[in-house]
Amino acid sequence: MSGFLGSVWWMIVSLGLLVTFHEYGHYWVARRSGVKVLRFSVGFGKPLWSRRGRDGTEYVIAALPLGGYVKMLDEREGEVAPGEADQAFNRQPVWRRIAIVAAGPLANLLLCVALLWTMFVVGRPDFEPVVGHAEGIAEASGLQRGDTVLAVDGRPTPTWSEAAMALATTAIDRRDIDVRVRDANGNQATRRLGLSGLPVDYDQRRAIALMGLTPRHHLLPPVVGGIQSGLPAWGVLAEGDRVTAIDGTPVRSFDEIGPLVQALGDRGDAGMIEVQRDGDRLALEIAPVRHQPEAGGAYWAIGISPASAQMPPYDALLRHGPLQAVPAAVRETGRLASDSFAMIGRMFTGRASVENLSGPITIARYANASAGLGLAWFLSFLALLSLSLAIINLLPIPILDGGHLLYYLIELVKGSPLSERAMVAGQYIGLAMLAGLMGLAFYNDILLLLR
């Protein structure tokens, strides 16, 4: 499936599933509270499919799959037969109305836990959190090649995904943190990562790179991809050769070749380069030459370039048994919720860029990408999206669930409902706020595509 069609398809699948659960939460509690439900719609706009159930509810799948709604009997929205007045939403006690409105976000929260539980049981393949290269802030903080990141700021990091998320999140605050590592010799130590040294207006999406960290799985393998004519490697090495050692020093990645070639050139004579070629191990003699590019300083060169990068196989698996997965899913949900609320707070205070706010285009792209990585990754994406849907709906913005809950809390305090005029004014304010948020999200999506 092409990138565009795949993105559209998986976005529809993702939002359709999450919206259905959200609206079913409202529906289930409303029905058990004695409220009559007139319509259960997944999507907005023109109905593509509809059916009326025995309970009198019209079930609809509509054309625009970016939301949904449950329409309940309500005297404020139309005439209600006297015999059905007790089934009207507006006639229910305030605590019952709160329960009905809160049931949607709660359904998404429970779905998040269920999806994470399934993900943990299935097992999500990932990469070990091993440092491949450290420079700049990371190197100055004592991190080095081969270190396995065990915890970031007290948060365990069993895989690189967890380590990267923890590092990127704490980097927003630009504060120094403790990173617990296990070095290549198996010794554990705590490094003080100086994130306060990050630039004030740095690109928060490039936090890991700017702190000078490259994970091991991002390093290029030491495989020759091209050879420049007229330089020492021409006629000696061949495309596809895997460099295993230079002058007796083992080579594990392509970035190690450059410094070893410089050392060999500074020594002033030829050295031996060991390679694997078609299953054979060869030792070849090469003497670097001084190369002066048109731009930049001179350096010792042998004239090779790396092969095209390919993602290495996963070397870690995040998995729990069915029983252990229950508390793990609950903890992960709590951690994701805490991170999400903290990010919202950072954006409101200006510490986090509003570019972190994403819209449907980014959601579609991530849905397609996660589906391509396998079931466990897609479940992880769905869980995060379900939690995000719950949190967004709880924001105290009129027309969202959180806005209605705010109305009902005010009603509890003052002892009577808000006036129709106040509620209508709130709806207009809510529409304006929601339109602004959606506009900003679309703008960020388009800007990201252009970049």
Coordinates of C-alpha atoms in Angstrom, one line a residue:
M1 CA 0.0 0.0 0.0
S2 CA 1.4 3.4 -1.0
G3 CA 2.4 5.9 1.7
F4 CA -0.5 8.2 1.1
L5 CA -3.2 5.5 0.8
G6 CA -1.7 3.6 3.7
S7 CA -1.7 6.7 5.9
V8 CA -5.3 7.5 5.1
W9 CA -6.4 3.9 5.7
W10 CA -4.6 3.5 9.0
M11 CA -5.8 6.9 10.2
I12 CA -9.4 5.9 9.5
V13 CA -8.9 2.5 11.3
S14 CA -7.2 4.1 14.3
L15 CA -9.7 7.0 14.8
G16 CA -12.7 4.8 14.0
L17 CA -11.7 2.4 16.7
L18 CA -10.9 5.0 19.3
V19 CA -13.9 7.2 18.6
T20 CA -16.2 4.2 18.7
F21 CA -14.9 3.3 22.2
H22 CA -15.2 6.9 23.3
E23 CA -18.8 7.3 22.2
Y24 CA -19.7 3.8 23.5
G25 CA -18.6 5.0 26.9
H26 CA -21.1 7.9 26.8
Y27 CA -23.8 5.5 25.3
W28 CA -23.3 2.7 27.9
V29 CA -23.6 5.0 30.9
A30 CA -26.4 7.0 29.4
R31 CA -28.5 3.9 28.8
R32 CA -27.9 2.5 32.3
S33 CA -28.8 5.9 33.7
G34 CA -32.2 5.8 32.0
V35 CA -31.4 8.4 29.3
K36 CA -32.8 7.7 25.8
V37 CA -30.1 7.8 23.1
L38 CA -31.4 9.0 19.7
R39 CA -28.2 8.6 17.6
F40 CA -24.8 6.9 18.0
S41 CA -22.6 8.3 15.2
V42 CA -19.0 7.4 14.3
G43 CA -17.9 10.3 12.1
F44 CA -19.5 13.6 11.1
G45 CA -21.4 14.7 8.1
K46 CA -23.5 12.7 5.6
P47 CA -24.3 9.2 6.8
L48 CA -22.7 6.4 4.7
W49 CA -24.5 3.7 6.7
S50 CA -27.2 3.7 9.2
R51 CA -29.4 1.2 11.1
R52 CA -32.1 1.7 13.8
G53 CA -31.8 -0.7 16.7
R54 CA -34.5 -2.3 18.8
D55 CA -33.8 0.3 21.5
G56 CA -34.8 3.1 19.1
T57 CA -31.2 4.4 18.7
E58 CA -30.0 5.2 15.2
Y59 CA -26.5 3.8 14.6
V60 CA -24.6 5.8 12.0
I61 CA -21.2 5.7 10.2
A62 CA -20.6 9.1 8.7
A63 CA -18.4 10.5 5.9
L64 CA -15.8 12.5 8.0
P65 CA -13.9 10.1 10.3
L66 CA -12.5 12.8 12.6
G67 CA -14.8 12.3 15.6
G68 CA -18.3 11.2 16.5
Y69 CA -21.1 11.9 18.9
V70 CA -24.0 10.4 20.9
K71 CA -27.2 12.4 20.6
M72 CA -29.4 12.0 23.6
L73 CA -33.0 13.1 24.3
D74 CA -32.8 16.7 25.6
E75 CA -35.5 19.3 26.0
R76 CA -33.1 22.0 25.1
E77 CA -32.7 20.6 21.6
G78 CA -36.3 19.8 20.7
E79 CA -39.7 18.8 21.9
V80 CA -39.9 15.8 24.2
A81 CA -43.1 13.8 24.7
P82 CA -44.4 14.1 28.2
G83 CA -44.1 10.3 28.6
E84 CA -40.4 10.4 27.8
A85 CA -39.5 13.5 29.9
D86 CA -37.9 11.4 32.6
Q87 CA -35.5 10.0 29.9
A88 CA -34.2 13.4 28.9
F89 CA -30.6 14.1 29.6
N90 CA -31.3 17.6 31.0
R91 CA -33.7 16.1 33.6
Q92 CA -31.0 13.9 35.1
P93 CA -29.4 14.8 38.5
V94 CA -26.0 16.6 38.0
W95 CA -24.0 13.7 39.3
R96 CA -25.6 11.4 36.7
R97 CA -24.8 14.0 33.9
I98 CA -21.2 14.1 35.1
A99 CA -21.0 10.3 35.0
I100 CA -22.4 10.2 31.4
V101 CA -20.0 12.9 30.1
A102 CA -16.9 11.6 31.9
A103 CA -17.6 8.1 30.6
G104 CA -16.2 8.9 27.1
P105 CA -12.7 9.9 28.3
L106 CA -12.8 7.1 30.9
A107 CA -13.5 4.6 28.1
N108 CA -10.4 5.8 26.2
L109 CA -8.3 5.6 29.3
L110 CA -9.4 1.9 29.9
L111 CA -8.8 1.2 26.3
C112 CA -5.3 2.6 26.6
V113 CA -4.6 0.2 29.5
A114 CA -6.0 -2.8 27.5
L115 CA -4.0 -1.9 24.4
L116 CA -0.8 -1.6 26.4
W117 CA -1.5 -4.9 28.2
T118 CA -1.9 -6.6 24.8
M119 CA 1.3 -4.9 23.5
F120 CA 3.3 -6.2 26.5
V121 CA 1.9 -9.7 26.1
V122 CA 2.6 -9.8 22.4
G123 CA 6.1 -8.2 22.9
R124 CA 7.3 -5.1 21.2
P125 CA 10.7 -5.5 19.4
D126 CA 13.1 -2.7 19.8
F127 CA 16.8 -1.8 20.2
E128 CA 18.9 -2.0 23.2
P129 CA 19.7 1.5 24.7
V130 CA 23.4 1.3 23.9
V131 CA 25.4 4.4 23.1
G132 CA 27.1 4.2 19.7
H133 CA 28.8 7.5 19.7
A134 CA 29.1 10.4 22.2
E135 CA 30.3 13.9 21.6
G136 CA 29.6 17.4 22.9
I137 CA 27.4 17.5 26.0
A138 CA 27.1 13.7 26.2
E139 CA 30.9 13.2 26.0
A140 CA 31.6 15.9 28.5
S141 CA 29.2 14.2 30.9
G142 CA 31.2 11.0 30.7
L143 CA 29.0 9.0 28.4
Q144 CA 30.9 6.8 26.0
R145 CA 30.6 4.2 23.3
G146 CA 29.2 0.9 24.6
D147 CA 27.4 2.4 27.6
T148 CA 24.0 0.9 28.1
V149 CA 21.5 3.4 29.4
L150 CA 19.7 1.8 32.4
A151 CA 17.7 4.8 33.7
V152 CA 17.2 8.5 32.9
D153 CA 16.3 10.8 35.8
G154 CA 15.2 7.7 37.8
R155 CA 13.0 6.3 35.0
P156 CA 14.0 2.8 33.8
T157 CA 14.8 2.5 30.1
P158 CA 14.7 -1.1 29.0
T159 CA 14.9 -0.2 25.3
W160 CA 16.1 2.7 23.2
S161 CA 12.6 4.0 22.6
E162 CA 12.1 4.5 26.4
A163 CA 15.6 6.1 26.7
A164 CA 15.0 8.5 23.8
M165 CA 11.6 9.6 25.1
A166 CA 12.9 10.2 28.6
L167 CA 15.9 12.2 27.3
A168 CA 13.9 14.3 24.9
T169 CA 11.3 15.0 27.6
T170 CA 13.8 16.1 30.2
A171 CA 15.8 18.1 27.7
I172 CA 12.8 20.5 27.3
D173 CA 13.4 21.8 30.8
R174 CA 17.2 22.2 30.1
R175 CA 18.1 20.9 33.5
D176 CA 21.0 18.5 34.5
I177 CA 19.9 15.0 35.1
D178 CA 21.3 11.7 36.3
V179 CA 21.7 8.9 33.8
R180 CA 22.5 5.5 35.2
V181 CA 24.6 3.4 32.8
R182 CA 26.4 0.1 32.5
D183 CA 29.7 0.3 30.6
A184 CA 31.1 -2.1 28.2
N185 CA 32.9 -3.9 31.0
G186 CA 29.7 -4.5 33.0
N187 CA 30.3 -1.8 35.6
Q188 CA 27.4 0.4 36.6
A189 CA 27.8 4.2 37.2
T190 CA 25.8 7.4 37.3
R191 CA 26.6 10.2 34.9
R192 CA 25.4 13.8 35.3
L193 CA 24.1 14.8 31.9
G194 CA 24.5 18.5 31.5
L195 CA 21.3 19.4 29.6
S196 CA 21.5 22.9 30.9
G197 CA 24.2 23.4 28.3
L198 CA 21.6 23.0 25.4
P199 CA 21.0 26.3 23.5
V200 CA 18.0 28.3 24.7
D201 CA 16.1 28.1 21.5
Y202 CA 17.2 24.7 20.3
D203 CA 15.0 22.6 18.0
Q204 CA 13.3 20.3 20.5
R205 CA 12.7 17.6 17.9
R206 CA 16.5 17.2 17.6
A207 CA 17.3 17.1 21.3
I208 CA 19.1 13.7 21.2
A209 CA 21.4 14.8 18.4
L210 CA 22.1 18.2 19.9
M211 CA 23.2 16.6 23.2
G212 CA 25.7 14.5 21.2
L213 CA 24.2 11.1 21.5
T214 CA 24.0 8.5 18.6
P215 CA 22.5 5.1 19.5
R216 CA 24.4 2.0 18.4
H217 CA 21.8 1.0 15.9
H218 CA 22.1 4.3 14.0
L219 CA 25.8 3.8 13.3
L220 CA 26.7 2.8 9.8
P221 CA 28.3 -0.6 9.4
P222 CA 32.0 -0.6 8.2
V223 CA 31.0 -1.7 4.7
V224 CA 32.6 -0.1 1.6
G225 CA 29.9 1.4 -0.6
G226 CA 32.0 3.4 -3.0
I227 CA 35.7 3.9 -4.0
Q228 CA 37.1 7.2 -5.4
S229 CA 39.5 6.7 -8.3
G230 CA 43.0 8.1 -7.9
L231 CA 43.1 7.5 -4.1
P232 CA 44.8 4.6 -2.3
A233 CA 41.8 2.3 -2.0
W234 CA 41.2 2.3 -5.7
G235 CA 42.2 -1.2 -7.0
V236 CA 42.8 -2.5 -3.5
L237 CA 39.4 -2.5 -1.8
A238 CA 36.2 -3.5 -3.4
E239 CA 32.6 -2.4 -2.9
G240 CA 31.0 -4.7 -0.3
D241 CA 34.2 -5.2 1.6
R242 CA 33.6 -5.2 5.4
V243 CA 36.4 -3.5 7.2
T244 CA 37.2 -5.4 10.4
A245 CA 40.5 -3.8 11.5
I246 CA 43.0 -1.1 10.6
D247 CA 46.5 -1.7 11.7
G248 CA 45.4 -4.2 14.3
T249 CA 42.6 -2.0 15.8
P250 CA 39.2 -3.6 15.5
V251 CA 36.6 -1.6 13.6
R252 CA 32.9 -1.9 14.6
S253 CA 31.3 1.0 12.6
F254 CA 32.1 3.2 9.7
D255 CA 32.7 6.3 11.8
E256 CA 35.7 4.5 13.4
I257 CA 37.5 4.3 10.1
G258 CA 38.2 8.0 9.8
P259 CA 40.2 8.5 13.0
L260 CA 42.2 5.3 12.4
V261 CA 43.1 6.5 8.9
Q262 CA 44.2 9.9 10.3
A263 CA 46.4 8.1 12.9
L264 CA 47.9 5.9 10.2
G265 CA 48.6 8.9 8.0
D266 CA 50.2 10.9 10.9
R267 CA 52.5 7.9 11.5
G268 CA 53.8 8.4 8.0
D269 CA 53.9 4.9 6.5
A270 CA 51.6 2.2 5.1
G271 CA 49.3 0.0 7.3
M272 CA 47.3 -3.1 7.0
I273 CA 43.5 -3.0 6.5
E274 CA 41.7 -6.2 7.2
V275 CA 38.5 -6.9 5.4
Q276 CA 35.9 -9.6 4.8
R277 CA 35.2 -10.3 1.2
D278 CA 33.0 -13.1 -0.1
G279 CA 33.6 -15.1 3.1
D280 CA 37.3 -14.7 3.0
R281 CA 39.5 -12.6 5.4
L282 CA 42.1 -10.5 3.6
A283 CA 44.9 -8.2 4.9
L284 CA 45.6 -5.4 2.5
E285 CA 48.3 -2.8 2.6
I286 CA 47.3 0.8 2.1
A287 CA 49.1 4.2 2.7
P288 CA 46.8 7.2 3.2
V289 CA 47.4 10.3 1.2
R290 CA 46.9 13.9 2.1
H291 CA 43.6 15.1 0.6
Q292 CA 42.7 18.8 0.2
P293 CA 39.0 19.3 -0.7
E294 CA 37.8 22.5 -2.3
A295 CA 36.1 23.5 1.0
G296 CA 37.5 22.6 4.4
G297 CA 40.9 21.6 5.7
A298 CA 43.2 18.9 4.5
Y299 CA 43.0 15.3 6.0
W300 CA 44.4 11.9 5.4
A301 CA 42.3 9.8 3.0
I302 CA 42.1 6.4 1.4
G303 CA 39.0 7.2 -0.8
I304 CA 36.1 5.1 0.5
S305 CA 32.5 6.0 1.3
P306 CA 29.9 3.9 3.3
A307 CA 27.3 1.6 1.8
S308 CA 23.7 2.6 2.0
A309 CA 22.4 2.5 5.5
Q310 CA 20.1 -0.3 6.4
M311 CA 18.2 -0.7 9.7
P312 CA 19.9 -3.5 11.7
P313 CA 17.7 -6.3 13.2
Y314 CA 16.1 -5.6 16.6
D315 CA 18.1 -6.8 19.5
A316 CA 15.7 -6.2 22.4
L317 CA 12.1 -7.2 23.2
L318 CA 9.8 -5.4 25.6
R319 CA 7.5 -8.2 26.9
H320 CA 5.7 -9.4 30.1
G321 CA 3.7 -12.4 31.0
P322 CA -0.2 -12.0 31.1
L323 CA -0.2 -11.3 34.9
Q324 CA 2.9 -9.1 35.0
A325 CA 1.5 -7.1 32.0
V326 CA -1.4 -5.8 34.1
P327 CA 0.6 -3.6 36.5
A328 CA 3.0 -2.8 33.7
A329 CA 0.2 -1.5 31.5
V330 CA -1.3 0.6 34.4
R331 CA 2.2 2.1 35.2
E332 CA 2.8 2.9 31.6
T333 CA -0.6 4.5 31.2
G334 CA 0.1 6.6 34.3
R335 CA 3.6 7.6 33.0
L336 CA 2.2 8.5 29.6
A337 CA -0.6 10.6 31.2
S338 CA 1.9 12.4 33.4
D339 CA 4.2 13.1 30.5
S340 CA 1.2 14.4 28.4
F341 CA -0.1 16.7 31.1
A342 CA 3.5 17.9 31.7
M343 CA 3.9 18.7 28.0
I344 CA 0.6 20.6 28.0
G345 CA 1.8 22.6 30.9
R346 CA 5.2 23.3 29.2
M347 CA 3.4 24.5 26.1
F348 CA 1.2 26.9 28.1
T349 CA 4.2 28.3 29.9
G350 CA 6.3 28.6 26.8
R351 CA 9.0 26.0 27.8
A352 CA 7.9 23.6 25.1
S353 CA 7.4 24.7 21.5
V354 CA 3.8 24.6 20.2
E355 CA 5.3 22.7 17.2
N356 CA 4.9 19.6 19.4
L357 CA 1.1 19.9 18.8
S358 CA 0.2 17.6 15.9
G359 CA -2.8 17.2 13.7
P360 CA -4.5 14.6 11.5
I361 CA -1.7 14.6 8.9
T362 CA 0.9 13.6 11.4
I363 CA -1.4 11.2 13.1
A364 CA -2.0 9.5 9.7
R365 CA 1.7 9.3 9.0
Y366 CA 2.5 7.8 12.4
A367 CA -0.4 5.4 12.1
N368 CA 1.0 4.1 8.8
A369 CA 4.5 3.9 10.1
S370 CA 3.6 2.0 13.3
A371 CA 1.4 -0.4 11.3
G372 CA 4.4 -1.1 9.1
L373 CA 6.6 -2.0 12.1
G374 CA 4.2 -4.7 13.3
L375 CA 1.3 -5.4 15.6
A376 CA 3.0 -4.5 18.9
W377 CA 4.1 -1.1 17.6
F378 CA 0.7 -0.3 16.2
L379 CA -0.9 -1.3 19.6
S380 CA 1.5 1.1 21.3
F381 CA 0.6 3.9 18.9
L382 CA -3.1 3.2 19.4
A383 CA -2.7 3.3 23.2
L384 CA -1.0 6.7 23.1
L385 CA -3.6 8.1 20.7
S386 CA -6.4 6.8 22.9
L387 CA -4.9 8.4 26.0
S388 CA -4.4 11.6 24.0
L389 CA -8.0 11.6 23.0
A390 CA -9.1 11.2 26.6
I391 CA -6.8 14.0 27.8
I392 CA -7.9 16.4 25.0
N393 CA -11.6 15.8 25.8
L394 CA -11.0 16.5 29.4
L395 CA -9.6 20.0 28.7
P396 CA -12.0 22.6 30.1
I397 CA -13.0 23.9 26.7
P398 CA -16.7 24.3 26.1
I399 CA -18.1 21.8 23.5
L400 CA -15.6 19.3 24.7
D401 CA -16.4 16.8 27.5
G402 CA -14.1 18.8 29.8
G403 CA -16.1 22.0 29.2
H404 CA -19.4 20.3 30.0
L405 CA -17.9 18.9 33.2
L406 CA -16.8 22.4 34.1
Y407 CA -20.4 23.6 33.6
Y408 CA -21.7 20.8 36.0
L409 CA -19.0 21.5 38.6
I410 CA -20.1 25.2 38.6
E411 CA -23.7 24.0 38.9
L412 CA -22.7 21.9 42.0
V413 CA -21.1 24.9 43.6
K414 CA -23.8 27.5 42.9
G415 CA -26.7 25.1 43.3
S416 CA -28.4 25.8 40.0
P417 CA -27.5 25.3 36.3
L418 CA -25.8 28.0 34.3
S419 CA -28.1 30.2 32.3
E420 CA -28.7 29.3 28.6
R421 CA -27.1 32.6 27.6
A422 CA -23.9 31.7 29.5
M423 CA -23.8 28.2 28.1
V424 CA -24.3 29.5 24.5
A425 CA -21.5 32.1 25.0
G426 CA -19.3 29.3 26.3
Q427 CA -20.0 27.2 23.2
Y428 CA -18.9 30.1 20.9
I429 CA -15.8 30.6 22.9
G430 CA -15.1 26.8 22.8
L431 CA -15.6 26.7 19.0
A432 CA -13.1 29.6 18.6
M433 CA -10.6 27.9 20.9
L434 CA -11.0 24.5 19.2
A435 CA -10.7 26.1 15.8
G436 CA -7.5 27.8 16.9
L437 CA -6.0 24.6 18.2
M438 CA -7.0 22.7 15.0
G439 CA -5.6 25.5 12.9
L440 CA -2.3 25.4 14.7
A441 CA -2.1 21.6 14.5
F442 CA -2.8 21.7 10.7
Y443 CA -0.1 24.4 10.4
N444 CA 2.4 22.3 12.2
D445 CA 1.5 19.3 10.0
I446 CA 2.0 21.2 6.8
L447 CA 5.3 22.8 8.1
L448 CA 6.6 19.4 9.0
L449 CA 5.8 18.1 5.5
L450 CA 7.5 21.1 3.9
R451 CA 10.6 20.5 6.0

